[in-house]
């Protein structure tokens, strides 16, 4: 590298993703200055206390001033509003990006707010934990994870290539994807699984004949994997479902259809149907192991971490 | 300890659980001799090759001869048949136990087959991985896991206490539970989550507009946790659902009811309902962390295992 990839980067919203980006940027040493802004005074105070961002600003406009890259790290539902707020302060030629889990709705909300002389390059790093807030970030979050860059029609090549390099320097593998296809892929691999996990945990919580302490005590029998997914940030996920409504409802429709077929097989004692179905799902798991997306260590490699 | 807890233990069925029991027994050094039997010649050959069991027998009857403890480690659906097969060869005063994930159906199937002069003490170790077969076992599988001992009415105290000590020596924490309550608790914490995971993975597999390779590639976004659960042994799980039909269908009914309510909230844009629901499910996750049933390390402590 000859010098920084961006002279100044502004992170708007200082939660898990933005704070991890900051630490990954510092680790890579590829940006001149990183400014940050969060709407809540408490979050800004925390950021200042833990040294998150080179400079924490008291308005979004102040944070984006002079920035070559502005990354919107706020819930999907407020992206448009934040874009409108920063628009007058954006430097001509700057790139505006985001990290939202839904892309079509973000594009629809953000694009009309931005001046013609900035480049809008939406993106979505597929990384996260169940934790949220400015203190939950860590530099390794994006290492070996995918970051999907989802350009809109007519965007110049250079800002796209530059954002791609930026994410690669933060540790991610980058793919370019169409917005609608992104939203469908994520509805399958992320949004619907999250909704289902939330539901299962809700059911367990409701069930009075099985006490909470039993559910918790015996969670390792399978349920635990659901609670982990279902502990993610409620605001973020509310916005995801509301803004990726069509794809999520489509996948949910298919899910309930298949679930009803299995439910009927249980009720009628159709063991063959169940066995065939369960055999088929094993193949996908093998594919994930072979693709290097997970470990096949016994107990999923968790035993060490736990004890 | 003064001498072995059982002079001879027979393991019938040599899959993940039985092989892990064998290695845990050897680690603890608390049994005189362990015999083993598997219906398939290939499994017996593998067991002999890897030194699984002190002696591998060519019939279940030969394996149980002279054994003080016989553990049925076969799928729930064949427990009754195996019990009938071994009944004539059981030593008077022996204890017969099992490791099935369902208890009422196993008791109904096994109890009538056994002679009056043996003790039947059903049990269920809550431990497993997505792997199966004689080569998948390891001595640590039960460490710090729960083993639920589910006695039937009228069983003497001594064989129950002895089985409890045995499981504790294998590393497990033991609780005593009523059969029907066991089946309901497991329907919530294990059986229904497994069925849902199988379904979600099946949906992803069916969806032609999202390619298999995309599903696999981007699985870390949430879907991966489902594939792990859905890779478990198909025969075992078919039998679980068929033999814990009532409790599973009850929990599934509640699940679809709640899922439909969330689905409607998405369709009508009721963000408040979604946010409240997602906030509530976080509390259960916190309970699990506080109960020491999981780690709260970022990325669930998996990053190390993966890279």
Coordinates of C-alpha atoms in Angstrom, one line a residue:
Chain A
X1 CA 0.0 0.0 0.0
X2 CA 1.1 3.6 -0.7
X3 CA -0.4 5.6 2.1
X4 CA -3.9 5.3 3.6
X5 CA -6.8 3.9 1.5
X6 CA -9.0 6.7 2.8
X7 CA -7.7 9.8 4.5
X8 CA -10.7 10.1 6.7
X9 CA -13.5 7.6 7.5
X10 CA -16.6 8.5 9.4
X11 CA -18.6 5.9 11.3
X12 CA -22.2 6.9 12.0
X13 CA -23.7 4.7 14.8
X14 CA -21.3 3.1 17.2
X15 CA -22.6 -0.4 17.9
X16 CA -21.0 -3.9 17.4
X17 CA -20.2 -3.4 13.7
X18 CA -18.8 0.1 13.8
X19 CA -16.7 -0.6 16.9
X20 CA -15.3 -3.7 15.3
X21 CA -14.6 -1.8 12.1
X22 CA -12.7 0.8 14.1
X23 CA -10.5 -1.8 15.8
X24 CA -10.0 -3.6 12.5
X25 CA -9.1 -0.3 10.8
X26 CA -6.5 0.4 13.5
X27 CA -5.1 -3.1 13.2
X28 CA -4.7 -2.7 9.5
X29 CA -3.4 0.9 9.8
X30 CA -5.0 1.9 6.5
X31 CA -6.9 5.1 7.3
X32 CA -5.7 8.5 8.3
X33 CA -8.3 9.5 10.8
X34 CA -11.6 7.8 11.9
X35 CA -14.4 10.0 13.3
X36 CA -17.5 8.6 15.0
X37 CA -20.9 9.7 15.9
X38 CA -23.7 8.1 17.9
X39 CA -27.1 9.6 18.6
X40 CA -27.1 8.7 22.3
X41 CA -24.9 10.9 24.6
X42 CA -24.2 7.8 26.7
X43 CA -22.8 5.9 23.7
X44 CA -20.6 8.9 22.8
X45 CA -19.4 9.1 26.4
X46 CA -18.5 5.3 26.3
X47 CA -16.7 5.7 23.0
X48 CA -14.6 8.5 24.3
X49 CA -13.8 6.6 27.5
X50 CA -12.7 3.4 25.7
X51 CA -10.9 5.3 22.9
X52 CA -13.3 4.2 20.2
X53 CA -12.6 6.5 17.2
X54 CA -9.8 9.0 16.9
X55 CA -12.4 11.7 17.3
X56 CA -16.0 11.4 18.5
X57 CA -18.2 14.2 17.2
X58 CA -21.5 15.6 18.7
X59 CA -23.3 15.7 15.4
X60 CA -23.5 13.4 12.4
X61 CA -22.8 16.4 10.2
X62 CA -19.6 17.2 12.1
X63 CA -18.4 13.6 11.9
X64 CA -18.8 13.4 8.1
X65 CA -17.2 16.7 7.3
X66 CA -14.1 16.1 5.1
X67 CA -14.6 12.3 5.2
X68 CA -13.7 10.3 2.1
X69 CA -15.8 7.3 3.3
X70 CA -18.9 7.6 5.4
X71 CA -20.3 4.3 6.7
X72 CA -23.9 4.2 8.1
X73 CA -23.9 1.7 10.9
X74 CA -27.4 2.4 12.2
X75 CA -30.5 0.2 12.2
X76 CA -32.0 -0.2 8.7
X77 CA -35.1 1.6 9.7
X78 CA -33.3 5.0 10.3
X79 CA -30.8 4.9 7.4
X80 CA -32.9 7.3 5.3
X81 CA -33.3 9.8 8.1
X82 CA -29.5 9.7 8.9
X83 CA -28.7 10.1 5.2
X84 CA -30.8 13.2 5.0
X85 CA -29.1 14.6 8.1
X86 CA -25.6 14.2 6.8
X87 CA -26.3 15.0 3.1
X88 CA -25.5 18.8 3.3
X89 CA -22.2 18.2 5.1
X90 CA -20.8 15.5 2.7
X91 CA -17.6 16.2 0.9
X92 CA -17.9 16.2 -2.9
X93 CA -16.5 12.9 -4.3
X94 CA -17.0 11.1 -1.0
X95 CA -18.2 7.5 -0.8
X96 CA -21.2 6.7 1.4
X97 CA -21.7 3.1 2.4
X98 CA -23.7 1.2 5.0
X99 CA -23.6 -2.2 6.8
X100 CA -27.4 -2.9 6.8
X101 CA -28.6 -6.5 6.7
X102 CA -31.2 -5.6 4.0
X103 CA -30.2 -3.8 0.8
X104 CA -33.2 -2.9 -1.4
X105 CA -35.0 -1.0 1.4
X106 CA -31.8 0.8 2.3
X107 CA -31.1 1.8 -1.3
X108 CA -34.7 3.1 -1.6
X109 CA -34.4 5.1 1.6
X110 CA -30.8 6.5 1.3
X111 CA -30.2 7.1 -2.5
X112 CA -32.7 9.9 -2.9
X113 CA -31.3 11.8 0.1
X114 CA -27.7 12.0 -1.2
X115 CA -26.3 14.8 -3.4
X116 CA -25.2 13.8 -7.0
X117 CA -21.6 14.4 -6.3
X118 CA -21.1 11.6 -3.8
X119 CA -20.9 7.8 -4.6
X120 CA -23.3 5.5 -2.8
X121 CA -22.0 1.9 -2.5
X122 CA -24.1 -0.2 -0.1
X123 CA -22.5 -3.2 1.6
X124 CA -23.2 -5.9 4.1
X125 CA -20.6 -7.6 6.2
X126 CA -21.9 -11.1 7.2
X127 CA -20.5 -11.0 10.7
X128 CA -21.9 -10.5 14.2
X129 CA -22.3 -11.9 17.6
X130 CA -25.2 -11.9 20.0
X131 CA -23.7 -8.8 21.7
X132 CA -24.4 -5.2 20.8
X133 CA -23.2 -1.7 21.7
X134 CA -19.9 0.2 21.5
X135 CA -18.0 -2.1 23.9
X136 CA -18.8 -5.3 22.1
X137 CA -16.5 -4.8 19.1
X138 CA -13.3 -6.5 18.4
X139 CA -10.8 -6.3 15.5
X140 CA -11.1 -9.9 14.4
X141 CA -14.9 -9.9 13.8
X142 CA -14.6 -9.7 10.0
X143 CA -11.6 -12.0 9.5
X144 CA -12.5 -14.6 6.9
X145 CA -16.1 -13.5 6.8
X146 CA -18.0 -12.5 3.7
X147 CA -18.7 -8.8 3.0
X148 CA -21.3 -8.4 0.2
X149 CA -20.9 -5.2 -1.8
X150 CA -24.2 -4.4 -3.5
X151 CA -23.7 -1.5 -6.0
X152 CA -26.6 0.4 -7.5
X153 CA -26.8 1.0 -11.2
X154 CA -24.5 3.7 -12.7
X155 CA -21.9 3.8 -9.9
X156 CA -18.4 4.4 -11.1
X157 CA -15.9 1.5 -10.8
X158 CA -13.3 3.2 -8.7
X159 CA -15.3 3.8 -5.5
X160 CA -16.6 0.2 -5.7
X161 CA -13.1 -1.2 -6.1
X162 CA -11.9 1.1 -3.3
X163 CA -14.6 -0.1 -0.8
X164 CA -13.8 -3.7 -1.8
X165 CA -10.1 -3.2 -0.9
X166 CA -11.1 -1.5 2.3
X167 CA -13.1 -4.5 3.5
X168 CA -10.4 -6.9 2.4
X169 CA -7.9 -4.9 4.5
X170 CA -10.3 -5.3 7.4
X171 CA -10.1 -9.1 7.0
X172 CA -13.2 -9.9 4.9
X173 CA -13.7 -11.7 1.7
X174 CA -15.7 -9.6 -0.7
X175 CA -18.4 -10.6 -3.2
X176 CA -20.4 -8.3 -5.5
X177 CA -24.2 -9.0 -5.5
X178 CA -27.4 -7.6 -6.8
X179 CA -29.7 -6.0 -4.2
X180 CA -32.8 -8.2 -4.7
X181 CA -30.8 -11.4 -4.8
X182 CA -29.0 -10.3 -1.6
X183 CA -32.3 -9.9 0.1
X184 CA -33.5 -13.3 -0.9
X185 CA -30.2 -15.1 0.0
X186 CA -30.2 -13.4 3.4
X187 CA -33.9 -14.2 4.0
X188 CA -32.9 -17.9 3.7
X189 CA -29.5 -17.9 5.4
X190 CA -30.2 -15.4 8.1
X191 CA -33.5 -13.6 8.5
X192 CA -35.9 -16.6 8.6
X193 CA -33.6 -18.6 10.8
X194 CA -33.5 -15.7 13.2
X195 CA -37.2 -15.4 13.3
X196 CA -37.6 -19.1 13.9
X197 CA -35.1 -19.0 16.7
X198 CA -36.9 -16.1 18.3
X199 CA -40.1 -18.0 18.1
X200 CA -38.8 -21.2 19.6
X201 CA -37.3 -19.3 22.5
X202 CA -40.6 -17.4 23.0
X203 CA -42.5 -20.7 23.1
X204 CA -40.2 -22.1 25.7
X205 CA -40.6 -19.0 27.8
X206 CA -44.4 -19.2 27.6
X207 CA -44.6 -22.8 28.6
X208 CA -45.5 -22.8 32.3
X209 CA -45.5 -26.6 32.8
X210 CA -41.8 -26.6 32.0
X211 CA -40.2 -24.1 34.3
X212 CA -37.7 -21.6 33.0
X213 CA -35.0 -23.1 35.1
X214 CA -35.5 -26.5 33.4
X215 CA -35.4 -24.9 30.0
X216 CA -32.2 -23.2 30.9
X217 CA -30.7 -26.2 32.7
X218 CA -31.2 -28.7 29.9
X219 CA -30.6 -26.2 27.0
X220 CA -27.5 -28.0 25.8
X221 CA -29.8 -30.7 24.2
X222 CA -30.4 -28.4 21.1
X223 CA -32.3 -25.4 22.4
X224 CA -29.1 -23.5 23.3
X225 CA -28.2 -22.9 19.7
X226 CA -31.5 -21.1 19.3
X227 CA -31.1 -18.9 22.3
X228 CA -27.8 -17.7 21.0
X229 CA -29.3 -16.6 17.7
X230 CA -32.4 -15.1 19.5
X231 CA -30.3 -12.9 21.8
X232 CA -29.3 -10.5 19.0
X233 CA -30.2 -6.8 19.0
X234 CA -34.1 -6.4 19.0
X235 CA -34.1 -3.1 17.2
X236 CA -31.8 -4.2 14.4
X237 CA -33.9 -7.4 13.9
X238 CA -37.3 -5.6 14.0
X239 CA -36.0 -3.3 11.2
X240 CA -34.7 -6.3 9.2
X241 CA -38.0 -8.1 9.2
X242 CA -40.0 -4.9 8.4
X243 CA -37.7 -3.9 5.6
X244 CA -37.2 -7.4 4.0
X245 CA -40.8 -8.2 4.4
X246 CA -41.5 -9.9 1.0
X247 CA -38.5 -12.3 0.9
X248 CA -38.9 -13.2 4.6
X249 CA -42.6 -13.9 4.2
X250 CA -41.9 -16.0 1.1
X251 CA -39.4 -18.2 2.9
X252 CA -41.6 -18.4 6.0
X253 CA -44.4 -19.6 3.8
X254 CA -42.2 -22.4 2.4
X255 CA -41.0 -23.2 5.9
X256 CA -44.5 -23.6 7.4
X257 CA -45.5 -25.7 4.4
X258 CA -42.6 -28.1 5.0
X259 CA -43.1 -28.1 8.8
X260 CA -46.8 -29.1 8.3
X261 CA -45.7 -32.0 6.1
X262 CA -43.3 -33.2 8.8
X263 CA -45.9 -32.6 11.5
X264 CA -48.4 -34.8 9.6
X265 CA -45.8 -37.5 9.1
X266 CA -45.3 -37.5 12.9
X267 CA -49.1 -37.6 13.5
X268 CA -49.6 -40.4 11.0
X269 CA -46.5 -42.3 12.0
X270 CA -44.9 -42.0 8.5
X271 CA -41.3 -42.9 9.6
X272 CA -40.1 -43.3 6.0
X273 CA -40.9 -39.6 5.2
X274 CA -39.1 -38.4 8.3
X275 CA -36.1 -40.6 7.7
X276 CA -35.7 -39.5 4.1
X277 CA -36.1 -35.8 5.0
X278 CA -33.5 -36.1 7.8
X279 CA -31.0 -37.9 5.6
X280 CA -31.3 -35.2 2.9
X281 CA -30.5 -32.4 5.4
X282 CA -27.2 -34.0 6.4
X283 CA -25.7 -33.3 2.9
X284 CA -26.0 -29.6 3.4
X285 CA -24.1 -29.8 6.6
X286 CA -21.3 -31.7 4.9
X287 CA -21.2 -29.1 2.3
X288 CA -20.6 -26.4 4.9
X289 CA -17.8 -28.4 6.6
X290 CA -16.2 -29.0 3.2
X291 CA -16.5 -25.3 2.3
X292 CA -14.5 -24.5 5.5
X293 CA -17.4 -22.4 6.9
X294 CA -17.4 -24.4 10.2
X295 CA -15.5 -26.9 12.3
X296 CA -16.5 -30.5 12.6
X297 CA -14.8 -30.9 15.9
X298 CA -16.9 -32.9 18.4
X299 CA -19.2 -30.7 20.4
X300 CA -18.6 -28.1 17.6
X301 CA -15.3 -27.1 19.2
X302 CA -17.0 -25.5 22.1
X303 CA -15.9 -27.7 24.9
X304 CA -12.6 -25.9 25.3
X305 CA -14.2 -22.5 25.4
X306 CA -16.7 -23.6 28.0
X307 CA -14.7 -25.3 30.6
Chain B
X1 CA -13.9 -46.3 45.5
X2 CA -13.4 -49.9 46.7
X3 CA -13.2 -52.0 43.6
X4 CA -15.3 -51.6 40.4
X5 CA -18.8 -50.2 40.6
X6 CA -20.0 -53.0 38.2
X7 CA -17.9 -56.1 37.5
X8 CA -19.2 -56.3 34.0
X9 CA -21.1 -53.8 31.8
X10 CA -22.6 -54.7 28.4
X11 CA -23.2 -52.0 25.8
X12 CA -25.8 -53.0 23.2
X13 CA -25.5 -50.9 20.1
X14 CA -22.1 -49.3 19.4
X15 CA -22.8 -45.7 18.2
X16 CA -21.8 -42.3 19.4
X17 CA -23.2 -42.7 23.0
X18 CA -22.0 -46.3 23.6
X19 CA -18.5 -45.6 22.2
X20 CA -18.2 -42.5 24.4
X21 CA -19.4 -44.5 27.4
X22 CA -16.7 -47.0 26.8
X23 CA -13.9 -44.4 26.6
X24 CA -15.3 -42.7 29.7
X25 CA -15.5 -46.0 31.6
X26 CA -11.9 -46.7 30.7
X27 CA -10.9 -43.2 31.7
X28 CA -12.6 -43.6 35.1
X29 CA -11.4 -47.2 35.5
X30 CA -14.5 -48.2 37.4
X31 CA -15.7 -51.4 35.6
X32 CA -14.1 -54.8 35.5
X33 CA -15.0 -55.7 31.9
X34 CA -17.0 -54.1 29.2
X35 CA -18.6 -56.2 26.5
X36 CA -20.2 -54.8 23.4
X37 CA -22.6 -55.9 20.6
X38 CA -23.8 -54.2 17.5
X39 CA -26.3 -55.7 15.0
X40 CA -24.2 -54.8 12.0
X41 CA -21.1 -57.0 11.2
X42 CA -19.4 -53.9 9.9
X43 CA -19.8 -52.0 13.2
X44 CA -18.5 -55.0 15.1
X45 CA -15.5 -55.2 12.8
X46 CA -14.8 -51.5 13.3
X47 CA -15.2 -51.8 17.1
X48 CA -12.7 -54.7 17.2
X49 CA -10.3 -52.8 15.0
X50 CA -10.3 -49.6 17.1
X51 CA -10.3 -51.5 20.4
X52 CA -13.8 -50.4 21.4
X53 CA -14.9 -52.7 24.2
X54 CA -12.8 -55.3 26.0
X55 CA -14.8 -57.9 24.2
X56 CA -17.1 -57.6 21.2
X57 CA -19.6 -60.4 21.0
X58 CA -21.5 -61.7 18.0
X59 CA -24.9 -61.8 19.7
X60 CA -26.7 -59.6 22.1
X61 CA -27.3 -62.6 24.4
X62 CA -23.6 -63.4 24.6
X63 CA -22.8 -59.8 25.4
X64 CA -25.2 -59.6 28.3
X65 CA -24.3 -62.9 29.9
X66 CA -23.0 -62.3 33.4
X67 CA -23.3 -58.5 33.0
X68 CA -24.2 -56.5 36.1
X69 CA -25.3 -53.6 34.0
X70 CA -26.7 -53.8 30.5
X71 CA -27.2 -50.5 28.7
X72 CA -29.4 -50.4 25.6
X73 CA -27.8 -47.9 23.2
X74 CA -30.0 -48.5 20.2
X75 CA -32.6 -46.3 18.5
X76 CA -35.8 -45.9 20.6
X77 CA -37.8 -47.7 18.0
X78 CA -36.0 -51.0 18.5
X79 CA -35.6 -51.0 22.3
X80 CA -38.4 -53.4 22.9
X81 CA -37.2 -55.9 20.3
X82 CA -33.7 -55.8 21.7
X83 CA -35.0 -56.2 25.3
X84 CA -36.9 -59.3 24.2
X85 CA -33.7 -60.7 22.6
X86 CA -31.6 -60.3 25.7
X87 CA -34.2 -61.2 28.3
X88 CA -33.5 -64.9 28.6
X89 CA -29.7 -64.3 29.0
X90 CA -29.9 -61.7 31.7
X91 CA -28.2 -62.5 35.0
X92 CA -30.6 -62.4 37.9
X93 CA -30.2 -59.2 39.9
X94 CA -28.7 -57.3 36.9
X95 CA -29.6 -53.7 36.1
X96 CA -30.9 -52.9 32.6
X97 CA -30.8 -49.3 31.5
X98 CA -30.9 -47.3 28.3
X99 CA -29.8 -44.0 26.8
X100 CA -33.0 -43.2 24.8
X101 CA -34.1 -39.6 24.2
X102 CA -37.7 -40.5 25.0
X103 CA -38.7 -42.3 28.2
X104 CA -42.4 -43.2 28.3
X105 CA -42.3 -45.1 25.0
X106 CA -39.1 -47.0 26.0
X107 CA -40.6 -48.0 29.4
X108 CA -43.8 -49.2 27.6
X109 CA -41.7 -51.2 25.1
X110 CA -39.0 -52.6 27.4
X111 CA -40.5 -53.2 30.8
X112 CA -42.9 -56.1 29.8
X113 CA -40.0 -57.9 28.1
X114 CA -37.8 -58.1 31.2
X115 CA -37.8 -60.9 33.8
X116 CA -38.9 -60.0 37.3
X117 CA -35.5 -60.6 38.8
X118 CA -33.7 -57.8 37.0
X119 CA -33.9 -54.0 37.8
X120 CA -35.0 -51.7 35.0
X121 CA -33.6 -48.1 35.4
X122 CA -34.1 -46.0 32.3
X123 CA -31.8 -43.0 31.8
X124 CA -31.0 -40.3 29.3
X125 CA -27.6 -38.6 29.0
X126 CA -28.1 -35.1 27.5
X127 CA -25.1 -35.2 25.4
X128 CA -24.3 -35.7 21.7
X129 CA -22.7 -34.3 18.6
X130 CA -23.8 -34.2 15.0
X131 CA -21.7 -37.3 14.4
X132 CA -22.7 -40.9 14.8
X133 CA -21.2 -44.4 14.7
X134 CA -18.6 -46.3 16.7
X135 CA -15.7 -44.1 15.7
X136 CA -17.4 -40.8 16.8
X137 CA -17.1 -41.4 20.6
X138 CA -14.8 -39.7 23.0
X139 CA -14.3 -39.9 26.7
X140 CA -15.2 -36.3 27.5
X141 CA -18.7 -36.4 25.9
X142 CA -20.5 -36.5 29.2
X143 CA -18.3 -34.2 31.3
X144 CA -20.4 -31.6 33.0
X145 CA -23.5 -32.7 31.0
X146 CA -26.8 -33.8 32.6
X147 CA -27.9 -37.4 32.7
X148 CA -31.5 -37.8 33.6
X149 CA -32.3 -41.0 35.5
X150 CA -36.0 -41.8 35.1
X151 CA -37.0 -44.7 37.4
X152 CA -40.2 -46.6 37.1
X153 CA -42.5 -47.2 40.0
X154 CA -41.4 -49.9 42.5
X155 CA -37.7 -50.0 41.6
X156 CA -35.4 -50.6 44.6
X157 CA -33.2 -47.7 45.8
X158 CA -29.9 -49.5 45.4
X159 CA -29.8 -50.1 41.6
X160 CA -31.0 -46.5 41.1
X161 CA -28.2 -45.1 43.3
X162 CA -25.7 -47.4 41.7
X163 CA -26.6 -46.2 38.2
X164 CA -26.4 -42.6 39.4
X165 CA -22.9 -43.1 40.8
X166 CA -21.9 -44.8 37.5
X167 CA -23.0 -41.8 35.4
X168 CA -21.3 -39.4 37.8
X169 CA -18.1 -41.4 37.4
X170 CA -18.4 -40.9 33.7
X171 CA -18.4 -37.2 34.2
X172 CA -22.2 -36.4 34.2
X173 CA -24.4 -34.5 36.7
X174 CA -27.4 -36.7 37.5
X175 CA -31.0 -35.7 38.1
X176 CA -34.0 -37.9 38.8
X177 CA -37.1 -37.2 36.7
X178 CA -40.6 -38.5 36.1
X179 CA -41.0 -40.1 32.6
X180 CA -43.8 -37.9 31.3
X181 CA -42.2 -34.8 32.6
X182 CA -39.0 -35.8 31.0
X183 CA -40.7 -36.2 27.6
X184 CA -42.3 -32.8 27.8
X185 CA -39.1 -31.0 28.9
X186 CA -37.1 -32.7 26.1
X187 CA -39.9 -31.9 23.6
X188 CA -39.2 -28.2 24.4
X189 CA -35.4 -28.2 24.8
X190 CA -34.5 -30.7 22.2
X191 CA -37.1 -32.5 20.0
X192 CA -39.0 -29.5 18.6
X193 CA -35.8 -27.5 18.1
X194 CA -34.4 -30.4 16.1
X195 CA -37.5 -30.7 13.9
X196 CA -37.5 -27.0 13.2
X197 CA -33.8 -27.1 12.3
X198 CA -34.4 -30.0 10.0
X199 CA -37.2 -28.1 8.3
X200 CA -35.3 -24.9 7.8
X201 CA -32.4 -26.8 6.3
X202 CA -34.8 -28.6 4.0
X203 CA -36.3 -25.3 2.9
X204 CA -32.9 -24.0 2.0
X205 CA -32.2 -27.1 0.0
X206 CA -35.5 -26.8 -2.0
X207 CA -35.1 -23.2 -3.0
X208 CA -33.9 -23.1 -6.5
X209 CA -33.5 -19.4 -6.9
X210 CA -30.8 -19.4 -4.1
X211 CA -28.2 -21.9 -5.1
X212 CA -26.9 -24.6 -2.7
X213 CA -23.4 -23.1 -2.9
X214 CA -24.8 -19.7 -1.8
X215 CA -26.6 -21.2 1.1
X216 CA -23.4 -23.0 2.2
X217 CA -21.2 -20.0 1.5
X218 CA -23.2 -17.5 3.5
X219 CA -24.3 -20.0 6.2
X220 CA -22.4 -18.2 9.0
X221 CA -25.1 -15.5 9.0
X222 CA -27.3 -17.7 11.3
X223 CA -28.2 -20.7 9.2
X224 CA -25.1 -22.6 10.2
X225 CA -26.4 -23.3 13.7
X226 CA -29.4 -25.0 12.2
X227 CA -27.4 -27.2 9.9
X228 CA -25.3 -28.4 12.8
X229 CA -28.4 -29.6 14.6
X230 CA -30.0 -31.0 11.4
X231 CA -27.0 -33.2 10.7
X232 CA -27.8 -35.6 13.6
X233 CA -28.5 -39.3 13.0
X234 CA -31.7 -39.7 10.9
X235 CA -32.8 -43.1 12.4
X236 CA -32.4 -41.9 16.0
X237 CA -34.5 -38.8 15.3
X238 CA -37.2 -40.5 13.3
X239 CA -37.7 -42.8 16.3
X240 CA -37.7 -39.8 18.7
X241 CA -40.5 -38.0 16.9
X242 CA -42.6 -41.1 16.4
X243 CA -42.3 -42.1 20.0
X244 CA -42.6 -38.7 21.6
X245 CA -45.5 -37.8 19.3
X246 CA -47.9 -36.2 21.8
X247 CA -45.5 -33.8 23.5
X248 CA -43.7 -32.9 20.2
X249 CA -47.1 -32.1 18.5
X250 CA -48.2 -30.1 21.4
X251 CA -45.0 -27.9 21.4
X252 CA -45.2 -27.7 17.6
X253 CA -48.7 -26.4 17.8
X254 CA -47.6 -23.6 20.2
X255 CA -44.7 -22.9 17.9
X256 CA -46.7 -22.4 14.8
X257 CA -49.3 -20.3 16.7
X258 CA -46.5 -17.9 17.8
X259 CA -44.8 -18.0 14.4
X260 CA -48.1 -17.0 12.8
X261 CA -48.4 -14.1 15.2
X262 CA -44.9 -12.8 14.3
X263 CA -45.6 -13.4 10.6
X264 CA -48.7 -11.3 10.9
X265 CA -46.7 -8.6 12.7
X266 CA -44.2 -8.5 9.8
X267 CA -47.0 -8.4 7.2
X268 CA -48.9 -5.6 9.0
X269 CA -45.7 -3.7 9.9
X270 CA -46.3 -4.0 13.7
X271 CA -42.8 -3.1 14.8
X272 CA -43.8 -2.8 18.4
X273 CA -44.9 -6.4 18.7
X274 CA -41.7 -7.6 17.1
X275 CA -39.5 -5.5 19.3
X276 CA -41.2 -6.6 22.5
X277 CA -41.0 -10.2 21.5
X278 CA -37.3 -10.0 20.6
X279 CA -36.5 -8.2 23.8
X280 CA -38.2 -10.9 25.9
X281 CA -36.1 -13.7 24.3
X282 CA -32.9 -12.1 25.3
X283 CA -33.6 -12.8 29.0
X284 CA -33.6 -16.6 28.5
X285 CA -30.2 -16.4 26.8
X286 CA -28.8 -14.4 29.8
X287 CA -30.2 -17.1 32.1
X288 CA -28.3 -19.8 30.1
X289 CA -25.0 -17.8 30.4
X290 CA -25.5 -17.3 34.1
X291 CA -26.3 -20.9 34.6
X292 CA -22.9 -21.7 33.1
X293 CA -24.5 -23.8 30.3
X294 CA -22.6 -21.9 27.6
X295 CA -19.9 -19.4 26.9
X296 CA -20.6 -15.7 26.1
X297 CA -17.3 -15.4 24.2
X298 CA -17.6 -13.3 21.0
X299 CA -18.5 -15.6 18.1
X300 CA -19.5 -18.1 20.7
X301 CA -15.9 -19.2 21.3
X302 CA -15.8 -20.7 17.8
X303 CA -13.3 -18.5 16.0
X304 CA -10.3 -20.3 17.5
X305 CA -11.6 -23.7 16.5
X306 CA -12.3 -22.6 13.0
X307 CA -9.0 -20.9 12.0

